[in-house]
JSON list of C-alpha atoms in Angstrom, two decimals:
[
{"chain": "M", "resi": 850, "resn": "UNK", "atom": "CA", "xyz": [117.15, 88.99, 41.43]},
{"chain": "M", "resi": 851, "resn": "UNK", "atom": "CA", "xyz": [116.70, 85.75, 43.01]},
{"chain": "M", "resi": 852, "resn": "UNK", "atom": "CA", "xyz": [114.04, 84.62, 45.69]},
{"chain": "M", "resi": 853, "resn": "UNK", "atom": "CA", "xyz": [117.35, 83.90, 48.00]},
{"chain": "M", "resi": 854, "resn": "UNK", "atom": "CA", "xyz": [118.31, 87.26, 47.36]},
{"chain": "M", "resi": 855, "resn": "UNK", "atom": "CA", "xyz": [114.92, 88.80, 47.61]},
{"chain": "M", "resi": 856, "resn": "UNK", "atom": "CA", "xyz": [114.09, 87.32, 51.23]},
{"chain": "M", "resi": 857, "resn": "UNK", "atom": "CA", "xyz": [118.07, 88.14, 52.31]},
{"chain": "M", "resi": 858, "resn": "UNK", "atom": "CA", "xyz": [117.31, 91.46, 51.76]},
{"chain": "M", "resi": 859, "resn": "UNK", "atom": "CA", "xyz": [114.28, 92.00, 53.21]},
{"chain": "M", "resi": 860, "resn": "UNK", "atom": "CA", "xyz": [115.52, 90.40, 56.54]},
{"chain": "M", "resi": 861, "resn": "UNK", "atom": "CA", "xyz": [118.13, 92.54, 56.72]},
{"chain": "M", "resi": 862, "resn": "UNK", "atom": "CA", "xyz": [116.14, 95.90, 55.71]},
{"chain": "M", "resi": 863, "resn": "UNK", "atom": "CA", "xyz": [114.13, 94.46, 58.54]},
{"chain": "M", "resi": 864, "resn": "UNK", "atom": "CA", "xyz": [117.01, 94.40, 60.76]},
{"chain": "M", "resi": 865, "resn": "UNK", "atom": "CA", "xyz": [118.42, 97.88, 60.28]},
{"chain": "M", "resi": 866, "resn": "UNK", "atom": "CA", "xyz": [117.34, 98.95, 63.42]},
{"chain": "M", "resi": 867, "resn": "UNK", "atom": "CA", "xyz": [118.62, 96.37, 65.43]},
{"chain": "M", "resi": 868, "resn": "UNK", "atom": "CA", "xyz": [121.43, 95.96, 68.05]},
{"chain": "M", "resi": 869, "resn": "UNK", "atom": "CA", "xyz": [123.95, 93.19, 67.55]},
{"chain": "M", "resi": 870, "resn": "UNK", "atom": "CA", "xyz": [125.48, 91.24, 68.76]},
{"chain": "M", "resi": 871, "resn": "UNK", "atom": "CA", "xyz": [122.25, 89.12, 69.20]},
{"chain": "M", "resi": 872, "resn": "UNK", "atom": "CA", "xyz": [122.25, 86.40, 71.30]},
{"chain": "M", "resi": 873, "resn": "UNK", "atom": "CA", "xyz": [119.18, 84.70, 71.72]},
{"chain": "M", "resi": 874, "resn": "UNK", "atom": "CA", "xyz": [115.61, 83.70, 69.31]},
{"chain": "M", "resi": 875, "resn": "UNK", "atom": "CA", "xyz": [113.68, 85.40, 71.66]},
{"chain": "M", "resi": 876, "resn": "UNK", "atom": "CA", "xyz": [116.08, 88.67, 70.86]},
{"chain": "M", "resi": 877, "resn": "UNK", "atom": "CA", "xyz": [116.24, 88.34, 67.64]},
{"chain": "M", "resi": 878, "resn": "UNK", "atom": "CA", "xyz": [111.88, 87.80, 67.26]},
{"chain": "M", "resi": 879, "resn": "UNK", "atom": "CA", "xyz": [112.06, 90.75, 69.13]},
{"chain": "M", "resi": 880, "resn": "UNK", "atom": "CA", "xyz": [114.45, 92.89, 66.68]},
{"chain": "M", "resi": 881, "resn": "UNK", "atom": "CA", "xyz": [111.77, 92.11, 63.70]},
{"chain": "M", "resi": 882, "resn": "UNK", "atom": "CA", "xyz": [109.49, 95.20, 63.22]},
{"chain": "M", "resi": 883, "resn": "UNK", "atom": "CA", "xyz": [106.32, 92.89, 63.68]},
{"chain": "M", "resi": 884, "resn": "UNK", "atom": "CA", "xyz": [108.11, 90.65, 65.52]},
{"chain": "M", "resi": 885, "resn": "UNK", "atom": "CA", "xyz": [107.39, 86.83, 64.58]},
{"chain": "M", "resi": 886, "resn": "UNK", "atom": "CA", "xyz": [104.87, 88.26, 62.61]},
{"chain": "M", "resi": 887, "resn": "UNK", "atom": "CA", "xyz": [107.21, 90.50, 60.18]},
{"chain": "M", "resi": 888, "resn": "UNK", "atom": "CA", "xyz": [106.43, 88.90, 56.86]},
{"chain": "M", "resi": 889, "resn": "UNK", "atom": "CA", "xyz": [109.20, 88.15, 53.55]},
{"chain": "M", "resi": 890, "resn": "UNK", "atom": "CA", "xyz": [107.68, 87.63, 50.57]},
{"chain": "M", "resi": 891, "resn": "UNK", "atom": "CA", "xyz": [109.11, 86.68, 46.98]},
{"chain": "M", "resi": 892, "resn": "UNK", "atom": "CA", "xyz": [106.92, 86.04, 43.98]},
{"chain": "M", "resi": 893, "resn": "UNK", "atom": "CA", "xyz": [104.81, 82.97, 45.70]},
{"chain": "M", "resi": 894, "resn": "UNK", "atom": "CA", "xyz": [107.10, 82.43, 48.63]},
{"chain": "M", "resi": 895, "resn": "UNK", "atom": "CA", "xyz": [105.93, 84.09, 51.95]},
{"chain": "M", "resi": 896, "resn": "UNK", "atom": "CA", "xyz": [107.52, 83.32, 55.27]},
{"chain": "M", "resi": 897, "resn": "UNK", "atom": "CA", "xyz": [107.56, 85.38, 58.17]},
{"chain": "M", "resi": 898, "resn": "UNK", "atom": "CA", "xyz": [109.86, 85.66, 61.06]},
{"chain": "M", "resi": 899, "resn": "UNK", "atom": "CA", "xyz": [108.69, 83.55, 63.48]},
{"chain": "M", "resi": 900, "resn": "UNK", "atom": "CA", "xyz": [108.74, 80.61, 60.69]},
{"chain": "M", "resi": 901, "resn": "UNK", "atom": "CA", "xyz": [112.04, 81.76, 59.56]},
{"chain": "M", "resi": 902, "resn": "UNK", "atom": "CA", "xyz": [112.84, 81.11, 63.85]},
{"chain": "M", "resi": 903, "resn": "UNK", "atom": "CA", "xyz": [112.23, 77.26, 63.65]},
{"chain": "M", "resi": 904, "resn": "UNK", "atom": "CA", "xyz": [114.98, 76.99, 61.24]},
{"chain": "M", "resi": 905, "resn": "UNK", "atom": "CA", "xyz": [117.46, 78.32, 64.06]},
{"chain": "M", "resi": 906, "resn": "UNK", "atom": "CA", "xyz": [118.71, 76.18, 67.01]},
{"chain": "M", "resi": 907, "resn": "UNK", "atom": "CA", "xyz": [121.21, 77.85, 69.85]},
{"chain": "M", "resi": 908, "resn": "UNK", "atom": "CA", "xyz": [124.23, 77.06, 67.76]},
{"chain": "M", "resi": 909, "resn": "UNK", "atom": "CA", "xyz": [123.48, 79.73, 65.50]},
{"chain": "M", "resi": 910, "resn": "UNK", "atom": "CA", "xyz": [123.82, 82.25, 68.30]},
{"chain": "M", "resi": 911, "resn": "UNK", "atom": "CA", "xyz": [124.80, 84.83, 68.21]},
{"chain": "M", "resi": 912, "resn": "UNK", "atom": "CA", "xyz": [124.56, 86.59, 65.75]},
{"chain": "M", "resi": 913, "resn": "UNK", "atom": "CA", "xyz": [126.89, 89.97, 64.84]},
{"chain": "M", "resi": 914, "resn": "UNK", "atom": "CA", "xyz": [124.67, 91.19, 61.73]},
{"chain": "M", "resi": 915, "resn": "UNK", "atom": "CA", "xyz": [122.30, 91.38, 59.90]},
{"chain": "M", "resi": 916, "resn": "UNK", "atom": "CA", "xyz": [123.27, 89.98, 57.38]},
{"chain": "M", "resi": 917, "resn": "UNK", "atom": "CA", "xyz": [124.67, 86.93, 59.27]},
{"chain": "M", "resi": 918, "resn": "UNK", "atom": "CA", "xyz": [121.12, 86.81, 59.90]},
{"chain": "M", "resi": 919, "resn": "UNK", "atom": "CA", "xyz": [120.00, 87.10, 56.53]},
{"chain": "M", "resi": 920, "resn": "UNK", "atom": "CA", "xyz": [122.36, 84.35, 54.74]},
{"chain": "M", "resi": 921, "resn": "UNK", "atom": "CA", "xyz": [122.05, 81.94, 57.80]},
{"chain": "M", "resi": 922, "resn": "UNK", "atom": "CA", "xyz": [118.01, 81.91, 57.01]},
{"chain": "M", "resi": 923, "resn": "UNK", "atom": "CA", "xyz": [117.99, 81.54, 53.68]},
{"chain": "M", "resi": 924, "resn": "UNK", "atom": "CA", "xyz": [120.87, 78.69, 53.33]},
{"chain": "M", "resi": 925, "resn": "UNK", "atom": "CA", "xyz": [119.03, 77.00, 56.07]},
{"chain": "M", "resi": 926, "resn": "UNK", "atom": "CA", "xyz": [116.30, 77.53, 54.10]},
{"chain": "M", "resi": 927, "resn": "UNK", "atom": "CA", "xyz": [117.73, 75.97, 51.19]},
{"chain": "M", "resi": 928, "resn": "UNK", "atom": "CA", "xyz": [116.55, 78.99, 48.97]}
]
């Protein structure tokens, strides 16, 4: 498996509990389990949510899953 795939899926195990549509970074921090501080990690590559937040502007709202979510972070990411 890939590191894109890796840290896709662990955002969006991290995001089975939330409620979507979300509409704003502070509500979507908030859906994280450890909120800006809920952690991804693949081989080397750590990032947690709250740097995974800087990549996201209010055009990317909102946001109707999880894995929308997911695959918006890591191609913004460039993984």
């Amino acid at each position: 498996m890939s590191v894109r795939e890796i840290i896709k899926n662990q955002i969006v195990a991290h995001l089975k509990d939330a409620e979507f549509p979300i509409e704003t970074p502070d509500v979507l921090l908030g859906s994280f389990p450890n909120g800006a501080d809920t952690t991804c990690k693949a081989g080397e590559l750590i990032i947690t949510a709250g740097q995974a937040g800087t990549l996201l502007n209010n055009s990317h709202f909102p946001f109707n899953s999880a894995e929308e979510v997911g695959e918006t972070i890591v191609e913004l990411a460039k993984l």
